């Protein structure tokens, strides 16, 4: 079968490899669509924290089950599915608390023992496989994974007031976090981005205010909007040198700042805001199983995320898809690769 490898910095090659052999508890999926994620871009550019070339891209996937292991009970051949792409060790203190995202020995696609999803076939144990509805497209099924990241980010918030939330950065994760905040009942959602296209999309998806930090003083505008009080919560969904300071400067006293973006460079943080205003800081790492279940349910119940899919490319153009996301010369939110059309 064909699989898309990052073989070197900014170099993708489609190689021929064996179809994975499934274990008794696994299913084999004929891959229909995969999504390009920020972490794939890190891998492509050589800045990923733990994935180093040569490795198969991808962790977002939807397709059809074509084979089931003999111990599989929940699925049959022909089921349309997506995958929660991490497997806990089952034995560590975090697995015991159902925090697979924090497992000390978790397995993820593109690490030893599990291939990436940018391949014609992908194997997964049945406990991380989820059915997608008959009327749900494969590409929407592929968006369940990034939506789960957004659901988890909102779930990590401890502040109970849902008056105003700020989402800094309106790429795929920022926009899906806007959707998750909207569905969770936040009254006012303020989004920021440096691209007008993304700001327009935020407004179309229910943002109350969309601000471009290159054009306005975002903190000042947020303070104006909230009558000087500041937002209850600010979520950092993009990387930029001053972005955590921006978040803490627009947050009210005893509010919260959450970091969702994987910012691989060190950035300066002014701790004073956190102390003076007693602001709490949290991180949000991928998702727990309950978040993935919720995201699957939202999509299966008809949540419309089609607007976020801005490019659809054939498998052979995987490298082109990565460069679109990297260079941002054209309007882009989510790039879907059609492995099998
Ligand atoms: Zn992803
Ligand atoms: Zn574990």
PDB file of N, CA and C in Angstrom, residues 229-301:
ATOM      1  N   UNK A 229     -13.632  45.505  32.422  1.00  0.00           N
ATOM      2  CA  UNK A 229     -13.519  44.356  33.321  1.00  0.00           C
ATOM      3  C   UNK A 229     -12.543  43.302  32.812  1.00  0.00           C
ATOM      4  N   UNK A 230     -12.589  43.004  31.534  1.00  0.00           N
ATOM      5  CA  UNK A 230     -11.779  41.914  30.989  1.00  0.00           C
ATOM      6  C   UNK A 230     -12.619  40.656  30.830  1.00  0.00           C
ATOM      7  N   UNK A 231     -12.074  39.683  30.099  1.00  0.00           N
ATOM      8  CA  UNK A 231     -12.816  38.443  29.829  1.00  0.00           C
ATOM      9  C   UNK A 231     -12.690  37.477  31.008  1.00  0.00           C
ATOM     10  N   UNK A 232     -13.623  36.535  31.085  1.00  0.00           N
ATOM     11  CA  UNK A 232     -13.548  35.505  32.130  1.00  0.00           C
ATOM     12  C   UNK A 232     -12.389  34.554  31.854  1.00  0.00           C
ATOM     13  N   UNK A 233     -12.237  34.217  30.570  1.00  0.00           N
ATOM     14  CA  UNK A 233     -11.225  33.245  30.161  1.00  0.00           C
ATOM     15  C   UNK A 233     -10.610  33.690  28.841  1.00  0.00           C
ATOM     16  N   UNK A 234      -9.304  33.530  28.703  1.00  0.00           N
ATOM     17  CA  UNK A 234      -8.653  33.745  27.404  1.00  0.00           C
ATOM     18  C   UNK A 234      -7.905  32.469  27.043  1.00  0.00           C
ATOM     19  N   UNK A 235      -8.171  31.952  25.841  1.00  0.00           N
ATOM     20  CA  UNK A 235      -7.507  30.726  25.393  1.00  0.00           C
ATOM     21  C   UNK A 235      -6.516  31.059  24.282  1.00  0.00           C
ATOM     22  N   UNK A 236      -5.283  30.619  24.460  1.00  0.00           N
ATOM     23  CA  UNK A 236      -4.229  30.886  23.482  1.00  0.00           C
ATOM     24  C   UNK A 236      -4.212  29.741  22.464  1.00  0.00           C
ATOM     25  N   UNK A 237      -4.636  30.041  21.242  1.00  0.00           N
ATOM     26  CA  UNK A 237      -4.733  29.014  20.192  1.00  0.00           C
ATOM     27  C   UNK A 237      -3.792  29.300  19.031  1.00  0.00           C
ATOM     28  N   UNK A 238      -2.759  30.087  19.262  1.00  0.00           N
ATOM     29  CA  UNK A 238      -1.759  30.375  18.235  1.00  0.00           C
ATOM     30  C   UNK A 238      -0.470  30.746  18.947  1.00  0.00           C
ATOM     31  N   UNK A 239       0.629  30.682  18.225  1.00  0.00           N
ATOM     32  CA  UNK A 239       1.911  31.051  18.818  1.00  0.00           C
ATOM     33  C   UNK A 239       2.367  32.403  18.309  1.00  0.00           C
ATOM     34  N   UNK A 240       2.740  33.290  19.214  1.00  0.00           N
ATOM     35  CA  UNK A 240       3.333  34.585  18.861  1.00  0.00           C
ATOM     36  C   UNK A 240       4.058  35.059  20.114  1.00  0.00           C
ATOM     37  N   UNK A 241       5.130  35.834  19.951  1.00  0.00           N
ATOM     38  CA  UNK A 241       5.960  36.172  21.118  1.00  0.00           C
ATOM     39  C   UNK A 241       5.202  36.785  22.300  1.00  0.00           C
ATOM     40  N   UNK A 242       4.260  37.701  22.057  1.00  0.00           N
ATOM     41  CA  UNK A 242       3.619  38.373  23.188  1.00  0.00           C
ATOM     42  C   UNK A 242       2.255  37.826  23.551  1.00  0.00           C
ATOM     43  N   UNK A 243       1.920  36.632  23.053  1.00  0.00           N
ATOM     44  CA  UNK A 243       0.515  36.214  23.087  1.00  0.00           C
ATOM     45  C   UNK A 243       0.020  35.839  24.492  1.00  0.00           C
ATOM     46  N   UNK A 244       0.889  35.303  25.332  1.00  0.00           N
ATOM     47  CA  UNK A 244       0.439  34.954  26.691  1.00  0.00           C
ATOM     48  C   UNK A 244       0.235  36.235  27.508  1.00  0.00           C
ATOM     49  N   UNK A 245       1.105  37.214  27.310  1.00  0.00           N
ATOM     50  CA  UNK A 245       0.925  38.507  27.979  1.00  0.00           C
ATOM     51  C   UNK A 245      -0.363  39.180  27.516  1.00  0.00           C
ATOM     52  N   UNK A 246      -0.625  39.059  26.220  1.00  0.00           N
ATOM     53  CA  UNK A 246      -1.860  39.616  25.675  1.00  0.00           C
ATOM     54  C   UNK A 246      -3.067  38.968  26.368  1.00  0.00           C
ATOM     55  N   UNK A 247      -3.009  37.647  26.494  1.00  0.00           N
ATOM     56  CA  UNK A 247      -4.109  36.906  27.126  1.00  0.00           C
ATOM     57  C   UNK A 247      -4.295  37.340  28.577  1.00  0.00           C
ATOM     58  N   UNK A 248      -3.201  37.414  29.325  1.00  0.00           N
ATOM     59  CA  UNK A 248      -3.340  37.745  30.750  1.00  0.00           C
ATOM     60  C   UNK A 248      -3.751  39.203  30.942  1.00  0.00           C
ATOM     61  N   UNK A 249      -3.370  40.067  29.992  1.00  0.00           N
ATOM     62  CA  UNK A 249      -3.715  41.493  30.113  1.00  0.00           C
ATOM     63  C   UNK A 249      -5.191  41.760  29.837  1.00  0.00           C
ATOM     64  N   UNK A 250      -5.859  40.836  29.148  1.00  0.00           N
ATOM     65  CA  UNK A 250      -7.276  41.064  28.828  1.00  0.00           C
ATOM     66  C   UNK A 250      -8.200  40.251  29.730  1.00  0.00           C
ATOM     67  N   UNK A 251      -7.609  39.537  30.700  1.00  0.00           N
ATOM     68  CA  UNK A 251      -8.412  38.657  31.551  1.00  0.00           C
ATOM     69  C   UNK A 251      -8.750  39.349  32.868  1.00  0.00           C
ATOM     70  N   UNK A 252      -9.958  39.144  33.331  1.00  0.00           N
ATOM     71  CA  UNK A 252     -10.410  39.798  34.566  1.00  0.00           C
ATOM     72  C   UNK A 252      -9.726  39.183  35.782  1.00  0.00           C
ATOM     73  N   UNK A 253      -9.868  39.838  36.906  1.00  0.00           N
ATOM     74  CA  UNK A 253      -9.324  39.295  38.148  1.00  0.00           C
ATOM     75  C   UNK A 253      -9.977  37.954  38.465  1.00  0.00           C
ATOM     76  N   UNK A 254      -9.156  36.995  38.931  1.00  0.00           N
ATOM     77  CA  UNK A 254      -9.609  35.628  39.203  1.00  0.00           C
ATOM     78  C   UNK A 254     -10.138  34.920  37.954  1.00  0.00           C
ATOM     79  N   UNK A 255      -9.770  35.440  36.779  1.00  0.00           N
ATOM     80  CA  UNK A 255     -10.117  34.746  35.541  1.00  0.00           C
ATOM     81  C   UNK A 255      -9.055  33.696  35.224  1.00  0.00           C
ATOM     82  N   UNK A 256      -9.143  33.138  34.004  1.00  0.00           N
ATOM     83  CA  UNK A 256      -8.223  32.061  33.636  1.00  0.00           C
ATOM     84  C   UNK A 256      -7.626  32.276  32.257  1.00  0.00           C
ATOM     85  N   UNK A 257      -6.375  31.856  32.115  1.00  0.00           N
ATOM     86  CA  UNK A 257      -5.730  31.808  30.802  1.00  0.00           C
ATOM     87  C   UNK A 257      -5.401  30.349  30.515  1.00  0.00           C
ATOM     88  N   UNK A 258      -5.790  29.885  29.341  1.00  0.00           N
ATOM     89  CA  UNK A 258      -5.483  28.502  28.950  1.00  0.00           C
ATOM     90  C   UNK A 258      -4.607  28.493  27.717  1.00  0.00           C
ATOM     91  N   UNK A 259      -3.627  27.608  27.699  1.00  0.00           N
ATOM     92  CA  UNK A 259      -2.773  27.496  26.512  1.00  0.00           C
ATOM     93  C   UNK A 259      -3.088  26.187  25.797  1.00  0.00           C
ATOM     94  N   UNK A 260      -3.588  26.331  24.580  1.00  0.00           N
ATOM     95  CA  UNK A 260      -4.001  25.184  23.772  1.00  0.00           C
ATOM     96  C   UNK A 260      -2.970  24.940  22.666  1.00  0.00           C
ATOM     97  N   UNK A 261      -2.394  26.026  22.150  1.00  0.00           N
ATOM     98  CA  UNK A 261      -1.437  25.922  21.040  1.00  0.00           C
ATOM     99  C   UNK A 261      -0.160  25.230  21.497  1.00  0.00           C
ATOM    100  N   UNK A 262       0.442  24.457  20.577  1.00  0.00           N
ATOM    101  CA  UNK A 262       1.752  23.861  20.830  1.00  0.00           C
ATOM    102  C   UNK A 262       2.796  24.879  20.389  1.00  0.00           C
ATOM    103  N   UNK A 263       3.255  25.690  21.319  1.00  0.00           N
ATOM    104  CA  UNK A 263       4.250  26.706  20.971  1.00  0.00           C
ATOM    105  C   UNK A 263       5.616  26.122  21.290  1.00  0.00           C
ATOM    106  N   UNK A 264       6.380  25.808  20.239  1.00  0.00           N
ATOM    107  CA  UNK A 264       7.624  25.064  20.473  1.00  0.00           C
ATOM    108  C   UNK A 264       8.792  25.972  20.864  1.00  0.00           C
ATOM    109  N   UNK A 265       8.695  27.278  20.544  1.00  0.00           N
ATOM    110  CA  UNK A 265       9.767  28.176  20.984  1.00  0.00           C
ATOM    111  C   UNK A 265       9.438  28.698  22.383  1.00  0.00           C
ATOM    112  N   UNK A 266      10.475  29.137  23.094  1.00  0.00           N
ATOM    113  CA  UNK A 266      10.239  29.783  24.389  1.00  0.00           C
ATOM    114  C   UNK A 266       9.754  31.194  24.119  1.00  0.00           C
ATOM    115  N   UNK A 267       8.710  31.615  24.846  1.00  0.00           N
ATOM    116  CA  UNK A 267       8.264  33.000  24.698  1.00  0.00           C
ATOM    117  C   UNK A 267       8.234  33.644  26.077  1.00  0.00           C
ATOM    118  N   UNK A 268       8.469  34.963  26.131  1.00  0.00           N
ATOM    119  CA  UNK A 268       8.489  35.625  27.438  1.00  0.00           C
ATOM    120  C   UNK A 268       7.084  35.710  28.037  1.00  0.00           C
ATOM    121  N   UNK A 269       7.004  35.604  29.354  1.00  0.00           N
ATOM    122  CA  UNK A 269       5.721  35.729  30.051  1.00  0.00           C
ATOM    123  C   UNK A 269       5.889  36.683  31.225  1.00  0.00           C
ATOM    124  N   UNK A 270       5.031  37.679  31.270  1.00  0.00           N
ATOM    125  CA  UNK A 270       5.018  38.610  32.390  1.00  0.00           C
ATOM    126  C   UNK A 270       4.192  37.990  33.522  1.00  0.00           C
ATOM    127  N   UNK A 271       4.861  37.533  34.561  1.00  0.00           N
ATOM    128  CA  UNK A 271       4.144  36.831  35.635  1.00  0.00           C
ATOM    129  C   UNK A 271       3.311  37.783  36.492  1.00  0.00           C
ATOM    130  N   UNK A 272       3.626  39.052  36.409  1.00  0.00           N
ATOM    131  CA  UNK A 272       2.992  40.042  37.280  1.00  0.00           C
ATOM    132  C   UNK A 272       1.469  40.045  37.154  1.00  0.00           C
ATOM    133  N   UNK A 273       0.970  39.969  35.894  1.00  0.00           N
ATOM    134  CA  UNK A 273      -0.488  39.945  35.678  1.00  0.00           C
ATOM    135  C   UNK A 273      -1.151  38.806  36.446  1.00  0.00           C
ATOM    136  N   UNK A 274      -0.487  37.657  36.432  1.00  0.00           N
ATOM    137  CA  UNK A 274      -1.070  36.475  37.072  1.00  0.00           C
ATOM    138  C   UNK A 274      -1.169  36.672  38.581  1.00  0.00           C
ATOM    139  N   UNK A 275      -0.142  37.300  39.155  1.00  0.00           N
ATOM    140  CA  UNK A 275      -0.121  37.513  40.604  1.00  0.00           C
ATOM    141  C   UNK A 275      -1.081  38.640  40.990  1.00  0.00           C
ATOM    142  N   UNK A 276      -0.901  39.769  40.353  1.00  0.00           N
ATOM    143  CA  UNK A 276      -1.648  40.971  40.733  1.00  0.00           C
ATOM    144  C   UNK A 276      -3.154  40.764  40.587  1.00  0.00           C
ATOM    145  N   UNK A 277      -3.554  40.023  39.556  1.00  0.00           N
ATOM    146  CA  UNK A 277      -4.986  39.819  39.302  1.00  0.00           C
ATOM    147  C   UNK A 277      -5.469  38.412  39.657  1.00  0.00           C
ATOM    148  N   UNK A 278      -4.595  37.644  40.307  1.00  0.00           N
ATOM    149  CA  UNK A 278      -4.923  36.259  40.690  1.00  0.00           C
ATOM    150  C   UNK A 278      -5.551  35.482  39.542  1.00  0.00           C
ATOM    151  N   UNK A 279      -4.860  35.510  38.405  1.00  0.00           N
ATOM    152  CA  UNK A 279      -5.317  34.768  37.224  1.00  0.00           C
ATOM    153  C   UNK A 279      -4.686  33.378  37.261  1.00  0.00           C
ATOM    154  N   UNK A 280      -5.471  32.363  36.949  1.00  0.00           N
ATOM    155  CA  UNK A 280      -4.933  30.996  36.881  1.00  0.00           C
ATOM    156  C   UNK A 280      -4.521  30.669  35.453  1.00  0.00           C
ATOM    157  N   UNK A 281      -3.503  29.827  35.346  1.00  0.00           N
ATOM    158  CA  UNK A 281      -2.991  29.421  34.029  1.00  0.00           C
ATOM    159  C   UNK A 281      -3.101  27.907  33.912  1.00  0.00           C
ATOM    160  N   UNK A 282      -3.647  27.425  32.780  1.00  0.00           N
ATOM    161  CA  UNK A 282      -3.676  25.974  32.571  1.00  0.00           C
ATOM    162  C   UNK A 282      -3.258  25.634  31.147  1.00  0.00           C
ATOM    163  N   UNK A 283      -2.851  24.402  30.956  1.00  0.00           N
ATOM    164  CA  UNK A 283      -2.572  23.889  29.623  1.00  0.00           C
ATOM    165  C   UNK A 283      -3.657  22.898  29.240  1.00  0.00           C
ATOM    166  N   UNK A 284      -3.858  22.707  27.947  1.00  0.00           N
ATOM    167  CA  UNK A 284      -4.824  21.709  27.482  1.00  0.00           C
ATOM    168  C   UNK A 284      -4.123  20.844  26.445  1.00  0.00           C
ATOM    169  N   UNK A 285      -3.976  19.566  26.748  1.00  0.00           N
ATOM    170  CA  UNK A 285      -3.240  18.632  25.891  1.00  0.00           C
ATOM    171  C   UNK A 285      -4.216  17.672  25.215  1.00  0.00           C
ATOM    172  N   UNK A 286      -4.288  17.717  23.934  1.00  0.00           N
ATOM    173  CA  UNK A 286      -5.188  16.878  23.120  1.00  0.00           C
ATOM    174  C   UNK A 286      -6.561  16.706  23.790  1.00  0.00           C
ATOM    175  N   UNK A 287      -6.906  15.481  24.224  1.00  0.00           N
ATOM    176  CA  UNK A 287      -8.263  15.234  24.727  1.00  0.00           C
ATOM    177  C   UNK A 287      -8.279  13.974  25.563  1.00  0.00           C
ATOM    178  N   UNK A 288      -9.273  13.916  26.429  1.00  0.00           N
ATOM    179  CA  UNK A 288      -9.574  12.677  27.133  1.00  0.00           C
ATOM    180  C   UNK A 288     -10.598  11.927  26.284  1.00  0.00           C
ATOM    181  N   UNK A 289     -10.780  10.655  26.588  1.00  0.00           N
ATOM    182  CA  UNK A 289     -11.736   9.854  25.822  1.00  0.00           C
ATOM    183  C   UNK A 289     -13.134  10.474  25.863  1.00  0.00           C
ATOM    184  N   UNK A 290     -13.515  11.026  27.016  1.00  0.00           N
ATOM    185  CA  UNK A 290     -14.856  11.629  27.103  1.00  0.00           C
ATOM    186  C   UNK A 290     -15.006  12.812  26.147  1.00  0.00           C
ATOM    187  N   UNK A 291     -13.919  13.540  25.903  1.00  0.00           N
ATOM    188  CA  UNK A 291     -13.975  14.665  24.963  1.00  0.00           C
ATOM    189  C   UNK A 291     -14.137  14.158  23.532  1.00  0.00           C
ATOM    190  N   UNK A 292     -13.429  13.061  23.229  1.00  0.00           N
ATOM    191  CA  UNK A 292     -13.526  12.500  21.875  1.00  0.00           C
ATOM    192  C   UNK A 292     -14.931  11.955  21.635  1.00  0.00           C
ATOM    193  N   UNK A 293     -15.485  11.331  22.673  1.00  0.00           N
ATOM    194  CA  UNK A 293     -16.866  10.827  22.567  1.00  0.00           C
ATOM    195  C   UNK A 293     -17.830  11.975  22.304  1.00  0.00           C
ATOM    196  N   UNK A 294     -17.622  13.072  23.030  1.00  0.00           N
ATOM    197  CA  UNK A 294     -18.519  14.217  22.876  1.00  0.00           C
ATOM    198  C   UNK A 294     -18.394  14.825  21.480  1.00  0.00           C
ATOM    199  N   UNK A 295     -17.159  14.955  20.988  1.00  0.00           N
ATOM    200  CA  UNK A 295     -16.947  15.526  19.651  1.00  0.00           C
ATOM    201  C   UNK A 295     -17.597  14.637  18.588  1.00  0.00           C
ATOM    202  N   UNK A 296     -17.486  13.321  18.762  1.00  0.00           N
ATOM    203  CA  UNK A 296     -18.104  12.386  17.810  1.00  0.00           C
ATOM    204  C   UNK A 296     -19.618  12.572  17.806  1.00  0.00           C
ATOM    205  N   UNK A 297     -20.166  12.697  19.017  1.00  0.00           N
ATOM    206  CA  UNK A 297     -21.611  12.878  19.155  1.00  0.00           C
ATOM    207  C   UNK A 297     -22.061  14.184  18.486  1.00  0.00           C
ATOM    208  N   UNK A 298     -21.297  15.259  18.700  1.00  0.00           N
ATOM    209  CA  UNK A 298     -21.657  16.559  18.112  1.00  0.00           C
ATOM    210  C   UNK A 298     -21.712  16.467  16.587  1.00  0.00           C
ATOM    211  N   UNK A 299     -20.696  15.832  15.999  1.00  0.00           N
ATOM    212  CA  UNK A 299     -20.657  15.716  14.533  1.00  0.00           C
ATOM    213  C   UNK A 299     -21.768  14.781  14.049  1.00  0.00           C
ATOM    214  N   UNK A 300     -21.949  13.661  14.736  1.00  0.00           N
ATOM    215  CA  UNK A 300     -22.994  12.715  14.320  1.00  0.00           C
ATOM    216  C   UNK A 300     -24.392  13.313  14.450  1.00  0.00           C
ATOM    217  N   UNK A 301     -24.536  14.280  15.371  1.00  0.00           N
ATOM    218  CA  UNK A 301     -25.848  14.919  15.530  1.00  0.00           C
ATOM    219  C   UNK A 301     -26.044  16.085  14.568  1.00  0.00           C
TER     220      UNK A 301
END
